């Protein structure tokens, strides 16, 4: 069934949108990633203008991340202290990202940068995670703590302002979570995604947080940043279609329910391996769209 | 728990602060937007008062876009009146209202907008949007029909002169500098034409004007479900020996209705309300989702 979007002024297939929402909800429950890296390119592929895809996705992310945060908090799996520390970094990162975005726009390198960043990030994060999770599946290492490499613990140990994070049971410098939050914030404004797929592995491998706390904490962090960016999208450029957002939310409601059931069976290294494979396949898709000559060299875009 | 409450109340504070700031911005921008937008350009109305040789109307006058909008058919119908001095024989062999000699052109022009064409080209092995050109006042729908008597007369030059057909659209670059490089301009102009035809914006497929006798004519235009809302102008031109005898235009409206219209209205007029509604929906759906997952466990 086709449905007309009132603000984007276009027709989309209802089933496709709900399915897309469902996969986003499923991913967020299972891995603690926002799913923006999947939904935004896909919406653009469906013909939704890029600005509407990014803006609407931000509103949809509020509901997904709120549900996931509440769900994880109920199980006691959110480290609010760590999350707040990361937020300090990510709010600043968002602002810096906007500056960088403007600068690249001015020099005309914005499209190249975004595309290369996507491929590099998805490829390297996906590749590292796949490598690590395959290794730990093979060696049957149970503790996620061990995933933190000696190199990173050495680097983070040398920093000042050491604070104890009781929930994670970690004593470390405030600088480390703030820096990771900063990177996440940069991605929010430059790439228009929540940044969960970079934050989650960074929290595991660089901060050495326990695996069960990672999803909830990253979701809590995304909830705050995405709310701000959603408001900015609505108020500054009117690029949010609430009907589209509502349909995506409806889908993600379904997907989250499935995700909650599956979470019990998919754990630790296996979960990380499947996320890694997903990241690598999206990376492959982007690579293909970038390096293989398109049939149509021109694209039409109506500025309303 | 106490930590959690503290952080939550901190963020509530941030929300309220941001909302307040946004309210201020909103009020400022609303007052800036209060100036009315320029009315829709209705094009030449040349023959309207001078000659009343054509009478026509469009049906339906209002097209409603509902959530399950699947496109619409617009019928243009009318008659060609005998001109003064022709006497009572309205169907002489050379009079313009003879169905075999009536030279009639009907065009439908949708609301117009700025349109950007982007070209992807190979940069260091990557296919990236490299060059672009913006065109101004491009109709987001354009179609036309010619009567069979006009078709043999209507060469490209004639159509362009009378602003009929795709070549008569007069595509103009938004930035005057872009028009200077003729080769580059034509490259983008041709791409615009091709993509617009492919995407259904300019769906010209050889429409016919049929004559029902007594100078009564009719033409059907099929509008796809991708048309934007706005005012659509229908122009009927009557020619004799390649010169314009009479021309009249009518307008029909394409509007979103009911629920959709309310959403669209809110998004553009009541931005603050729209943002609040979006936030409320998102929070409610999130809470619902969390509530459901509690019951599943």
XYZ file of C-alpha atoms in Angstrom:
601
model
C 0.000 0.000 0.000
C 1.269 3.426 -0.919
C 0.982 6.388 1.381
C 1.439 10.107 0.704
C 3.811 12.017 2.986
C 2.347 15.465 3.667
C 5.505 17.452 4.375
C 7.996 15.676 2.132
C 5.190 15.722 -0.512
C 5.867 12.327 -2.005
C 4.482 8.813 -2.075
C 6.211 5.884 -0.396
C 5.359 2.256 0.180
C 3.894 1.701 3.646
C 5.270 -1.837 4.002
C 8.821 -0.824 3.124
C 8.841 2.017 5.655
C 7.455 -0.138 8.473
C 9.968 -2.900 7.683
C 12.784 -0.359 7.741
C 11.555 0.920 11.124
C 11.371 -2.642 12.405
C 14.970 -3.387 11.497
C 16.088 -0.172 13.183
C 14.179 -1.094 16.365
C 15.610 -4.588 16.256
C 19.183 -3.313 15.903
C 18.857 -0.779 18.689
C 17.575 -3.339 21.181
C 20.151 -5.898 20.225
C 23.297 -3.836 19.805
C 22.675 -0.425 21.301
C 23.264 1.284 17.968
C 20.752 3.814 16.702
C 20.346 2.254 13.301
C 20.787 5.608 11.615
C 23.663 4.248 9.553
C 21.152 1.836 8.016
C 17.973 3.942 7.873
C 19.328 7.219 6.526
C 20.994 5.794 3.391
C 17.978 3.542 2.817
C 15.452 6.399 3.037
C 17.539 8.360 0.543
C 17.612 5.282 -1.675
C 13.772 5.228 -1.549
C 13.742 8.741 -2.960
C 13.203 10.705 0.256
C 15.278 13.903 0.009
C 18.476 13.601 2.064
C 17.540 16.486 4.359
C 14.170 14.865 5.174
C 15.809 11.495 5.714
C 18.262 12.901 8.258
C 15.695 15.130 10.028
C 12.952 12.521 10.268
C 15.433 9.888 11.356
C 16.423 12.125 14.275
C 12.822 12.274 15.567
C 12.398 8.543 15.173
C 15.631 7.974 17.092
C 14.157 9.764 20.127
C 11.554 7.056 20.582
C 13.915 4.166 19.845
C 16.622 5.392 22.171
C 14.133 6.306 24.924
C 12.601 2.834 24.849
C 16.025 1.200 24.842
C 17.293 3.428 27.676
C 14.262 2.673 29.859
C 14.525 -1.009 29.103
C 18.221 -1.124 29.968
C 17.822 1.117 33.034
C 15.177 -1.246 34.362
C 17.717 -4.032 34.203
C 20.256 -1.721 35.831
C 22.403 -1.695 32.719
C 22.935 2.030 32.251
C 25.967 3.783 33.683
C 24.507 7.288 34.007
C 27.709 8.720 35.373
C 29.724 7.447 32.440
C 26.969 8.516 30.038
C 26.951 12.050 31.424
C 30.713 12.277 31.098
C 30.416 11.250 27.464
C 27.620 13.771 26.955
C 29.912 16.596 28.029
C 32.112 15.634 25.128
C 29.362 14.922 22.605
C 27.540 18.254 23.035
C 30.806 20.102 22.381
C 31.576 17.669 19.563
C 28.251 18.435 17.905
C 29.046 22.145 17.812
C 32.592 21.566 16.535
C 31.166 19.203 13.919
C 28.875 21.956 12.631
C 31.891 24.246 12.268
C 33.834 21.575 10.390
C 30.777 20.896 8.223
C 30.520 24.579 7.261
C 34.240 24.735 6.574
C 34.119 21.691 4.283
C 31.021 23.074 2.592
C 32.916 26.269 1.939
C 35.887 24.474 0.430
C 33.595 22.112 -1.489
C 34.931 18.868 0.009
C 31.894 17.933 2.053
C 30.549 15.100 -0.125
C 33.957 13.479 -0.557
C 34.613 13.687 3.177
C 31.257 12.204 4.196
C 31.564 9.320 1.765
C 35.139 8.478 2.682
C 34.387 8.802 6.407
C 31.451 6.409 6.107
C 33.493 3.793 4.308
C 36.553 4.160 6.549
C 34.542 4.061 9.780
C 32.201 1.250 8.813
C 35.054 -0.727 7.308
C 37.543 -0.324 10.128
C 35.082 -0.683 13.005
C 33.360 -3.609 11.298
C 36.654 -5.240 10.448
C 38.147 -4.856 13.938
C 34.975 -6.119 15.585
C 34.749 -9.080 13.253
C 38.403 -9.950 13.899
C 38.077 -9.635 17.661
C 34.757 -11.446 17.975
C 35.853 -14.329 15.784
C 38.964 -14.626 17.942
C 36.995 -14.619 21.176
C 34.395 -17.021 19.798
C 37.196 -19.400 18.910
C 39.001 -19.017 22.229
C 35.766 -19.000 24.221
C 36.817 -15.976 26.206
C 33.876 -15.039 28.379
C 34.958 -11.810 30.029
C 34.490 -8.744 27.892
C 36.940 -6.900 30.118
C 39.687 -8.720 28.346
C 38.658 -7.041 25.122
C 40.344 -3.858 26.301
C 43.767 -3.951 24.819
C 46.903 -3.247 26.807
C 47.618 -0.340 24.506
C 44.429 1.550 25.361
C 44.606 0.902 29.078
C 48.157 2.203 28.967
C 47.083 5.337 27.109
C 44.070 6.092 29.328
C 45.972 5.416 32.554
C 48.298 8.310 31.962
C 45.551 10.972 31.857
C 44.607 13.319 34.726
C 41.215 13.786 36.534
C 40.768 10.174 37.532
C 37.219 9.445 38.678
C 35.655 6.238 39.942
C 32.670 4.956 37.974
C 30.952 2.640 40.456
C 28.517 1.096 38.006
C 31.160 0.018 35.549
C 33.609 -0.663 38.360
C 36.218 1.385 36.541
C 38.594 4.000 37.770
C 39.732 6.161 34.942
C 40.392 9.641 33.737
C 37.324 11.736 32.822
C 39.166 12.682 29.642
C 38.662 9.265 28.062
C 34.820 9.171 28.033
C 34.674 12.871 27.180
C 36.947 12.291 24.194
C 34.853 9.375 22.953
C 31.691 11.428 23.409
C 33.353 14.220 21.458
C 34.013 11.875 18.525
C 30.376 10.727 18.675
C 29.191 14.340 18.673
C 31.339 15.137 15.640
C 29.679 12.300 13.779
C 26.189 13.475 14.723
C 26.681 16.783 12.983
C 29.019 15.812 10.153
C 27.487 12.500 9.142
C 23.961 12.879 10.505
C 23.954 9.628 12.436
C 23.720 8.828 16.140
C 27.227 7.452 16.142
C 26.313 4.394 18.197
C 28.241 2.011 15.985
C 31.460 3.842 16.780
C 30.668 4.564 20.435
C 29.782 0.975 21.326
C 33.061 -0.580 20.229
C 35.001 2.392 21.602
C 33.373 1.907 25.006
C 34.248 -1.774 24.974
C 37.756 -1.607 23.567
C 39.024 1.782 24.703
C 37.210 2.339 28.012
C 36.979 -1.334 28.855
C 33.388 -1.064 30.056
C 31.520 -4.275 30.870
C 29.635 -5.457 27.784
C 26.236 -5.482 29.473
C 26.455 -1.770 30.332
C 27.537 -0.615 26.894
C 24.200 -0.711 25.059
C 22.215 1.147 27.698
C 24.841 3.798 28.241
C 25.282 4.514 24.544
C 21.498 4.676 24.091
C 21.142 7.124 26.979
C 23.788 9.297 25.372
C 22.133 9.109 21.939
C 18.751 10.011 23.466
C 20.013 13.393 24.584
C 21.992 14.326 21.469
C 19.293 13.170 19.061
C 16.620 15.182 20.876
C 18.639 18.326 20.404
C 19.340 17.594 16.757
C 15.666 16.720 16.080
C 14.558 20.077 17.496
C 17.161 21.866 15.421
C 16.033 20.052 12.270
C 12.372 20.976 12.795
C 12.990 24.568 13.770
C 15.740 25.510 11.365
C 14.760 23.807 8.135
C 11.379 22.095 8.542
C 12.821 18.850 7.288
C 10.837 16.464 9.466
C 7.844 14.558 8.149
C 5.912 13.400 11.200
C 3.843 10.874 9.280
C 7.030 9.225 8.038
C 8.508 9.439 11.535
C 5.369 7.886 13.015
C 5.444 4.979 10.562
C 9.118 4.377 11.307
C 8.358 4.438 15.035
C 5.514 1.982 14.564
C 7.908 -0.335 12.780
C 10.612 0.065 15.363
C 8.058 -0.710 18.099
C 7.567 -4.094 16.455
C 11.262 -4.563 15.822
C 12.139 -3.751 19.433
C 9.740 -6.425 20.689
C 11.433 -9.004 18.484
C 14.822 -7.670 19.560
C 14.010 -8.059 23.257
C 13.184 -11.725 22.691
C 16.281 -12.369 20.627
C 18.644 -10.576 23.074
C 18.447 -13.557 25.418
C 19.932 -15.846 22.811
C 22.429 -13.562 21.113
C 25.160 -12.565 23.507
C 28.686 -11.263 23.770
C 30.994 -12.229 20.977
C 28.249 -13.604 18.728
C 26.273 -10.363 18.971
C 29.392 -8.379 18.167
C 30.153 -10.649 15.242
C 26.705 -10.169 13.721
C 26.910 -6.390 14.173
C 30.356 -6.476 12.558
C 29.006 -8.362 9.565
C 26.152 -5.869 9.226
C 28.551 -2.921 9.329
C 30.769 -4.559 6.733
C 27.839 -5.210 4.404
C 26.628 -1.588 4.613
C 30.219 -0.545 3.985
C 30.298 -2.826 0.951
C 27.084 -1.300 -0.381
C 28.488 2.212 0.005
C 31.745 1.165 -1.571
C 29.862 -0.226 -4.528
C 27.779 2.922 -4.971
C 30.934 5.002 -4.796
C 33.393 3.082 -6.933
C 31.214 1.534 -9.614
C 30.136 3.864 -12.384
C 26.440 4.706 -11.977
C 24.057 4.247 -14.906
C 22.639 7.719 -14.405
C 25.215 10.448 -13.895
C 22.669 13.156 -13.162
C 20.280 13.583 -10.275
C 17.295 15.914 -10.010
C 16.488 17.675 -6.777
C 13.525 19.979 -6.154
C 14.300 22.740 -3.673
C 11.105 23.685 -1.886
C 19.185 5.995 41.766
C 19.942 9.420 43.183
C 22.543 9.897 40.473
C 20.028 8.951 37.841
C 17.445 11.422 39.162
C 20.076 14.137 39.270
C 21.142 13.602 35.661
C 17.528 13.354 34.507
C 16.597 16.616 36.181
C 19.714 18.206 34.711
C 18.610 17.214 31.218
C 15.049 18.323 31.883
C 16.584 21.684 32.674
C 18.557 21.633 29.418
C 15.392 20.746 27.479
C 13.437 23.606 29.010
C 16.294 26.012 28.335
C 16.598 24.953 24.717
C 12.835 25.054 24.232
C 12.707 28.570 25.617
C 15.536 29.675 23.335
C 13.794 28.060 20.405
C 10.529 29.824 21.292
C 12.325 33.139 21.040
C 13.858 32.186 17.680
C 10.457 30.988 16.504
C 8.712 34.243 17.374
C 11.418 36.204 15.590
C 11.295 34.004 12.496
C 7.473 34.043 12.437
C 7.372 37.782 12.412
C 9.923 37.731 9.603
C 7.762 35.278 7.692
C 4.614 37.338 8.182
C 5.188 39.092 4.860
C 2.907 37.332 2.362
C 4.545 35.188 -0.290
C 4.217 36.368 -3.848
C 1.064 35.088 -5.586
C 1.272 32.371 -8.175
C 2.315 33.610 -11.554
C -0.558 33.126 -13.955
C 1.244 33.764 -17.211
C -0.090 35.541 -20.262
C -3.777 36.303 -20.245
C -3.563 37.962 -23.619
C -6.773 37.160 -25.433
C -8.999 37.181 -22.391
C -10.653 40.518 -22.672
C -10.055 41.087 -26.351
C -11.724 38.077 -27.885
C -14.113 35.613 -26.392
C -13.571 33.036 -29.091
C -12.975 30.175 -26.664
C -15.058 29.123 -23.719
C -13.719 26.305 -21.624
C -13.562 24.867 -18.151
C -11.611 22.268 -16.223
C -13.035 19.389 -14.238
C -12.457 18.752 -11.432
C -11.622 22.270 -10.241
C -10.208 20.895 -7.012
C -8.083 17.806 -6.672
C -7.693 16.457 -3.172
C -4.576 14.637 -2.127
C -5.478 12.117 0.527
C -3.131 9.574 2.113
C -3.923 7.009 -0.585
C -3.730 9.474 -3.502
C -3.173 7.605 -6.746
C -3.100 10.445 -9.240
C -5.986 12.103 -11.037
C -7.388 12.791 -14.464
C -8.193 16.370 -15.371
C -10.558 17.001 -18.262
C -10.347 20.256 -20.187
C -13.499 20.847 -22.216
C -14.974 23.786 -24.048
C -16.141 25.180 -27.312
C -14.914 27.525 -29.988
C -17.389 30.305 -30.673
C -18.077 31.692 -34.115
C -16.490 35.088 -34.572
C -18.278 38.272 -35.520
C -18.965 38.638 -39.195
C -18.930 34.929 -39.821
C -22.690 34.775 -40.025
C -24.740 31.881 -38.910
C -22.851 29.152 -40.606
C -20.572 28.203 -37.799
C -18.977 25.301 -39.581
C -17.651 26.723 -42.769
C -14.585 25.021 -44.154
C -12.187 27.791 -43.124
C -13.585 28.912 -39.767
C -11.465 28.210 -36.738
C -14.122 26.088 -35.042
C -14.192 23.481 -37.738
C -12.929 20.299 -36.053
C -10.796 19.504 -39.081
C -9.142 22.894 -39.223
C -9.287 24.153 -35.629
C -5.753 24.851 -34.524
C -5.922 24.446 -30.795
C -3.231 23.999 -28.146
C -3.866 23.206 -24.479
C -1.128 23.277 -21.856
C -1.203 22.456 -18.145
C 1.464 24.035 -15.973
C 1.944 23.120 -12.322
C 3.376 25.179 -9.475
C 6.991 26.099 -10.013
C 10.086 25.807 -7.922
C 13.862 25.928 -7.955
C 15.312 22.685 -9.276
C 18.890 21.524 -8.845
C 20.625 19.067 -11.163
C 23.685 17.330 -9.774
C 26.224 15.491 -11.838
C 28.269 12.620 -10.499
C 31.688 12.252 -11.979
C 34.769 10.248 -11.231
C 37.064 11.878 -8.681
C 40.096 9.738 -7.880
C 38.120 6.641 -8.787
C 35.066 7.605 -6.736
C 31.725 8.599 -8.274
C 30.779 11.700 -6.371
C 28.385 14.586 -6.921
C 30.851 16.927 -8.506
C 29.120 19.656 -10.479
C 25.641 21.101 -10.147
C 23.391 23.762 -11.590
C 20.243 25.327 -10.190
C 17.338 26.306 -12.423
C 14.714 28.798 -11.373
C 10.934 28.752 -11.848
C 10.733 25.217 -13.182
C 7.140 23.925 -13.301
C 6.868 20.732 -11.255
C 4.314 19.480 -13.764
C 3.958 20.336 -17.434
C 1.951 18.702 -20.171
C 0.293 19.851 -23.360
C -1.956 18.711 -26.172
C -2.264 19.845 -29.778
C -5.216 19.424 -32.098
C -4.554 17.310 -35.157
C -4.901 20.369 -37.391
C -2.184 22.202 -35.485
C 0.281 19.341 -35.326
C 1.627 19.629 -38.888
C 1.991 23.394 -38.452
C 3.709 23.210 -35.096
C 7.410 23.100 -35.717
C 9.907 23.763 -32.956
C 10.178 27.442 -33.770
C 6.397 27.948 -33.648
C 6.052 26.127 -30.314
C 8.892 28.063 -28.739
C 7.471 31.387 -29.866
C 4.089 30.592 -28.365
C 5.479 29.103 -25.137
C 4.044 25.675 -25.823
C 5.821 22.396 -25.228
C 9.015 21.527 -23.438
C 11.166 23.807 -25.565
C 8.799 26.665 -24.806
C 9.403 26.394 -21.071
C 12.376 28.749 -21.140
C 14.529 27.078 -18.509
C 16.711 29.638 -16.833
C 19.721 29.172 -14.593
C 19.239 30.475 -11.086
C 22.715 31.943 -11.136
C 23.249 34.116 -14.216
C 26.917 33.054 -14.363
C 25.843 29.484 -15.031
C 24.218 30.455 -18.320
C 27.429 31.869 -19.716
C 29.083 28.560 -20.511
C 26.660 27.405 -23.198
C 27.979 23.847 -23.457
C 27.766 23.270 -19.726
C 24.338 24.920 -19.543
C 22.953 22.711 -22.309
C 24.357 19.625 -20.643
C 22.432 20.367 -17.462
C 19.368 21.619 -19.331
C 19.162 18.380 -21.304
C 19.587 16.322 -18.134
C 16.811 18.272 -16.446
C 14.529 17.643 -19.401
C 15.363 13.945 -19.522
C 15.031 13.342 -15.767
C 11.812 15.351 -15.572
C 10.298 13.281 -18.359
C 11.471 10.051 -16.758
C 10.164 11.044 -13.324
C 6.729 12.044 -14.596
C 7.145 15.800 -14.165
C 6.874 16.381 -17.916
C 4.920 13.319 -18.998
C 4.274 14.382 -22.583
C 3.113 11.350 -24.425
C 1.338 12.834 -27.445
C -1.976 13.888 -25.965
C -4.890 14.369 -28.331
C -7.610 16.985 -28.401
C -10.821 15.309 -29.460
C -13.700 17.153 -31.095
C -17.249 16.152 -30.271
C -18.989 18.207 -32.945
C -20.327 21.750 -32.932
C -16.889 23.080 -32.065
C -16.923 21.236 -28.760
C -13.478 20.029 -27.740
C -12.082 17.925 -24.953
C -8.662 16.786 -23.716
C -7.730 14.547 -20.791
C -4.587 14.993 -18.739
C -3.396 12.268 -16.391
C -1.650 13.602 -13.301
C 0.648 11.086 -11.560
C 0.613 10.592 -7.772
C 3.899 12.461 -7.518
C 2.422 15.897 -8.288
C 2.952 18.607 -5.679
C 0.103 20.639 -4.233
C -0.508 24.114 -5.565
C -2.280 25.989 -8.338
C -2.206 24.518 -11.824
C -2.738 26.738 -14.818
C -4.567 25.484 -17.905
C -4.044 27.584 -21.016
C -6.022 27.118 -24.217
C -4.751 28.874 -27.319
C -6.526 29.097 -30.656
C -4.471 29.704 -33.786
C -5.287 30.458 -37.357
C -2.594 30.326 -40.005
C -0.004 30.033 -37.235
C -1.025 33.279 -35.604
C -2.650 33.489 -32.218
C -6.373 34.233 -32.444
C -7.473 33.809 -28.862
C -6.080 32.597 -25.605
C -7.677 31.969 -22.224
C -6.514 30.398 -19.029
C -8.132 28.764 -16.030
C -6.739 27.537 -12.750
C -7.433 24.354 -10.871
C -6.149 23.596 -7.424
C -4.373 20.555 -6.044
C -4.623 20.519 -2.276
C -3.916 18.151 0.550
C -7.047 17.433 2.561
C -8.032 16.524 6.073
C -5.405 15.006 8.276
C -2.567 15.458 5.795
C -3.385 19.128 5.282
C -3.388 19.623 9.042
C 0.087 18.080 9.340
C 1.441 20.145 6.461
C -0.131 23.318 7.838
C 1.311 22.671 11.281
C 4.770 21.981 9.866
C 4.907 25.337 8.110
C 2.742 27.638 10.216
C 2.970 26.380 13.779
C 6.545 25.194 13.896
C 6.769 25.163 17.678
C 3.580 23.120 17.966
C 4.850 20.755 15.305
C 8.153 20.271 17.124
C 6.331 19.686 20.407
C 3.963 17.199 18.751
C 6.895 15.362 17.200
C 8.659 15.178 20.525
C 5.469 14.063 22.306
C 4.775 11.332 19.738
C 8.359 10.111 19.938
C 8.312 10.025 23.755
C 4.917 8.286 23.883
C 5.971 5.669 21.346
C 9.203 5.140 23.274
C 7.345 4.722 26.565
C 4.846 2.380 24.923
C 7.653 0.306 23.503
C 9.364 0.127 26.896
C 6.066 -0.766 28.563
C 5.429 -3.574 26.073
C 8.890 -5.010 26.502
C 8.361 -5.109 30.277
C 5.350 -7.325 29.776
C 7.244 -9.600 27.498
C 9.834 -10.422 30.114
